[in-house]
Amino acid sequence: MLDIYTLGEDILRDECSDVKEFGDEIKMLSDAMIDTLDEADGVGLAGPQVGVPEKIFVVHIRGEEPMVFINPMITETSIETGVYEEGCLSIPGVYHDVVRPLAVTIQAQDVKGKVFTLKADGLLARVIQHENDHLHGKLYIDHLDEKEREKVVKAYEKKNRIRRRTKARV
Ligand code: NI
């Protein structure tokens, strides 16, 4: 299990670097990220969220095989956009509607370094865009206008304070 970094940690704002070696290490990291993602009951997790500022993210939609994207690049986005309520394991407990393109094409490498291209729509397209943002230091709240963003951050901070207080008591 890997620790998940949360809002306020600088690493979440870093531009990630390319993964250059495709050996045991990257395979172990991706396996650990999938385990951490499943344990946290999320659908996507990116390198910087577990303290690794490298271009890797994992997606696991329930009922489907987990997927690993390394050095990804979104090469095409649909003109059509949609609204979906997003959350983030790095901003736990709060959610907000985010507008994004409904479909994307992504090119990435797998754990062995093999390049693949994937066309995605629905939830997968949504998660891919959210996770890909993480690799460029961007969070879903950055897609909101200032007022909405402040509301989400305040709600998160309030929840976080309560959680800390509860922890301190036991
Ligand atoms: Ni996230």
Tab-separated table of C-alpha atoms and ligand atoms in Angstrom:
chain	number	residue	atom	x	y	z
A	1	MET	CA	0.000	0.000	0.000
A	2	LEU	CA	1.249	3.444	-0.961
A	3	ASP	CA	0.474	6.679	0.854
A	4	ILE	CA	-1.820	9.017	-1.046
A	5	TYR	CA	-0.737	12.671	-1.104
A	6	THR	CA	-3.473	15.220	-0.613
A	7	LEU	CA	-4.287	18.796	-1.582
A	8	GLY	CA	-1.635	21.217	-0.378
A	9	GLU	CA	1.296	18.875	-1.083
A	10	ASP	CA	3.628	20.466	-3.656
A	11	ILE	CA	4.121	17.247	-5.605
A	12	LEU	CA	0.520	17.415	-6.839
A	13	ARG	CA	1.451	20.603	-8.708
A	14	ASP	CA	4.600	19.275	-10.375
A	15	GLU	CA	4.998	18.643	-14.084
A	16	CYS	CA	5.925	14.963	-14.158
A	17	SER	CA	8.914	13.559	-15.996
A	18	ASP	CA	8.907	10.793	-18.590
A	19	VAL	CA	9.365	7.180	-17.534
A	20	LYS	CA	12.525	6.027	-19.299
A	21	GLU	CA	13.105	2.522	-17.983
A	22	PHE	CA	10.706	-0.346	-18.414
A	23	GLY	CA	11.932	-2.959	-15.974
A	24	ASP	CA	10.838	-4.574	-12.713
A	25	GLU	CA	10.606	-1.235	-10.930
A	26	ILE	CA	7.884	0.239	-13.106
A	27	LYS	CA	5.980	-3.066	-13.043
A	28	MET	CA	6.157	-3.128	-9.233
A	29	LEU	CA	5.085	0.502	-9.030
A	30	SER	CA	2.084	-0.041	-11.302
A	31	ASP	CA	1.015	-3.147	-9.332
A	32	ALA	CA	1.304	-1.218	-6.062
A	33	MET	CA	-0.672	1.670	-7.559
A	34	ILE	CA	-3.471	-0.674	-8.652
A	35	ASP	CA	-3.575	-2.253	-5.154
A	36	THR	CA	-3.663	1.201	-3.567
A	37	LEU	CA	-6.380	2.333	-5.976
A	38	ASP	CA	-8.534	-0.729	-5.238
A	39	GLU	CA	-8.017	-0.358	-1.490
A	40	ALA	CA	-9.062	3.302	-1.690
A	41	ASP	CA	-12.076	2.274	-3.799
A	42	GLY	CA	-11.185	4.721	-6.575
A	43	VAL	CA	-11.214	4.409	-10.360
A	44	GLY	CA	-7.960	6.170	-11.191
A	45	LEU	CA	-4.625	7.020	-9.564
A	46	ALA	CA	-1.623	8.947	-10.918
A	47	GLY	CA	2.079	8.853	-9.998
A	48	PRO	CA	2.282	12.184	-8.173
A	49	GLN	CA	-0.625	11.109	-5.946
A	50	VAL	CA	1.632	8.416	-4.491
A	51	GLY	CA	4.753	10.592	-4.365
A	52	VAL	CA	6.176	9.620	-7.761
A	53	PRO	CA	6.402	12.629	-10.115
A	54	GLU	CA	6.565	10.482	-13.238
A	55	LYS	CA	4.190	10.060	-16.151
A	56	ILE	CA	2.234	7.016	-15.065
A	57	PHE	CA	-1.372	6.475	-14.108
A	58	VAL	CA	-3.611	3.486	-13.528
A	59	VAL	CA	-7.333	3.088	-14.168
A	60	HIS	CA	-9.549	0.384	-12.755
A	61	ILE	CA	-13.208	0.509	-13.651
A	62	ARG	CA	-15.151	-2.117	-11.706
A	63	GLY	CA	-15.805	-5.265	-13.672
A	64	GLU	CA	-13.015	-4.508	-16.119
A	65	GLU	CA	-9.302	-5.215	-16.208
A	66	PRO	CA	-7.040	-2.602	-14.585
A	67	MET	CA	-5.117	-0.500	-17.106
A	68	VAL	CA	-1.714	1.173	-16.927
A	69	PHE	CA	-0.809	4.270	-18.966
A	70	ILE	CA	2.825	5.353	-19.115
A	71	ASN	CA	4.076	8.523	-20.851
A	72	PRO	CA	0.539	9.146	-22.102
A	73	MET	CA	-0.530	11.795	-24.555
A	74	ILE	CA	-4.099	12.691	-25.393
A	75	THR	CA	-3.962	13.083	-29.147
A	76	GLU	CA	-7.604	13.850	-29.856
A	77	THR	CA	-10.608	15.128	-27.926
A	78	SER	CA	-14.228	15.296	-29.040
A	79	ILE	CA	-15.824	18.677	-29.614
A	80	GLU	CA	-18.857	17.429	-27.725
A	81	THR	CA	-18.570	17.940	-23.993
A	82	GLY	CA	-20.460	16.610	-21.007
A	83	VAL	CA	-20.874	17.165	-17.284
A	84	TYR	CA	-19.928	14.552	-14.711
A	85	GLU	CA	-19.475	14.752	-10.955
A	86	GLU	CA	-15.809	14.157	-10.164
A	87	GLY	CA	-13.917	13.454	-7.005
A	88	CYS	CA	-10.232	12.820	-6.386
A	89	LEU	CA	-8.393	10.550	-3.963
A	90	SER	CA	-6.133	13.533	-3.246
A	91	ILE	CA	-9.122	15.693	-2.296
A	92	PRO	CA	-11.150	13.081	-0.422
A	93	GLY	CA	-14.748	13.607	0.605
A	94	VAL	CA	-15.766	16.343	-1.831
A	95	TYR	CA	-17.171	16.214	-5.356
A	96	HIS	CA	-18.097	18.677	-8.063
A	97	ASP	CA	-19.455	18.696	-11.611
A	98	VAL	CA	-16.747	19.122	-14.229
A	99	VAL	CA	-17.208	19.791	-17.945
A	100	ARG	CA	-14.910	17.816	-20.240
A	101	PRO	CA	-14.861	16.388	-23.770
A	102	LEU	CA	-16.943	13.184	-23.952
A	103	ALA	CA	-14.423	11.145	-25.948
A	104	VAL	CA	-10.637	11.064	-26.261
A	105	THR	CA	-7.903	9.243	-28.094
A	106	ILE	CA	-4.844	8.523	-26.003
A	107	GLN	CA	-1.461	7.177	-26.936
A	108	ALA	CA	0.645	5.651	-24.168
A	109	GLN	CA	3.093	2.898	-23.294
A	110	ASP	CA	2.360	-0.212	-21.262
A	111	VAL	CA	4.610	-1.568	-18.462
A	112	LYS	CA	6.847	-3.187	-21.062
A	113	GLY	CA	7.227	0.040	-22.996
A	114	LYS	CA	4.990	-1.032	-25.861
A	115	VAL	CA	3.134	1.880	-27.447
A	116	PHE	CA	-0.638	1.580	-27.772
A	117	THR	CA	-3.474	3.838	-28.874
A	118	LEU	CA	-6.906	3.768	-27.294
A	119	LYS	CA	-10.152	5.494	-28.162
A	120	ALA	CA	-12.311	5.978	-25.117
A	121	ASP	CA	-15.657	7.438	-24.239
A	122	GLY	CA	-17.971	7.316	-21.227
A	123	LEU	CA	-16.446	6.889	-17.769
A	124	LEU	CA	-13.097	5.723	-19.182
A	125	ALA	CA	-12.663	8.934	-21.199
A	126	ARG	CA	-13.507	10.930	-18.088
A	127	VAL	CA	-11.022	9.091	-15.867
A	128	ILE	CA	-8.263	9.241	-18.496
A	129	GLN	CA	-8.576	13.033	-18.712
A	130	HIS	CA	-8.666	13.451	-14.927
A	131	GLU	CA	-5.578	11.259	-14.426
A	132	ASN	CA	-3.688	12.751	-17.354
A	133	ASP	CA	-4.184	16.188	-15.780
A	134	HIS	CA	-2.421	14.937	-12.620
A	135	LEU	CA	0.739	14.336	-14.676
A	136	HIS	CA	0.796	18.038	-15.513
A	137	GLY	CA	0.171	19.285	-11.983
A	138	LYS	CA	-3.478	19.921	-12.674
A	139	LEU	CA	-6.430	18.957	-10.458
A	140	TYR	CA	-10.105	18.735	-11.338
A	141	ILE	CA	-10.839	21.813	-9.229
A	142	ASP	CA	-8.728	23.833	-11.687
A	143	HIS	CA	-11.496	23.318	-14.233
A	144	LEU	CA	-14.001	25.166	-12.023
A	145	ASP	CA	-14.507	28.900	-11.839
A	146	GLU	CA	-12.907	30.627	-8.865
A	147	LYS	CA	-16.032	30.755	-6.720
A	148	GLU	CA	-16.840	27.096	-7.189
A	149	ARG	CA	-13.246	26.106	-6.581
A	150	GLU	CA	-13.171	28.027	-3.318
A	151	LYS	CA	-16.367	26.315	-2.215
A	152	VAL	CA	-14.926	22.854	-2.877
A	153	VAL	CA	-11.620	23.658	-1.158
A	154	LYS	CA	-13.401	25.099	1.873
A	155	ALA	CA	-15.664	22.057	2.146
A	156	TYR	CA	-12.608	19.820	1.873
A	157	GLU	CA	-10.679	21.748	4.514
A	158	LYS	CA	-13.631	21.640	6.871
A	159	LYS	CA	-13.941	17.864	6.470
A	160	ASN	CA	-10.219	17.472	6.853
A	161	ARG	CA	-10.148	19.439	10.104
A	162	ILE	CA	-12.940	17.319	11.522
A	163	ARG	CA	-11.129	14.151	10.518
A	164	ARG	CA	-7.898	15.327	12.154
A	165	ARG	CA	-9.713	16.195	15.351
A	166	THR	CA	-11.352	12.784	15.420
A	167	LYS	CA	-8.012	11.116	14.884
A	168	ALA	CA	-6.376	13.124	17.663
A	169	ARG	CA	-9.033	12.066	20.116
A	170	VAL	CA	-8.389	8.338	19.840
B	1	NI	NI	-7.466	12.771	-8.926
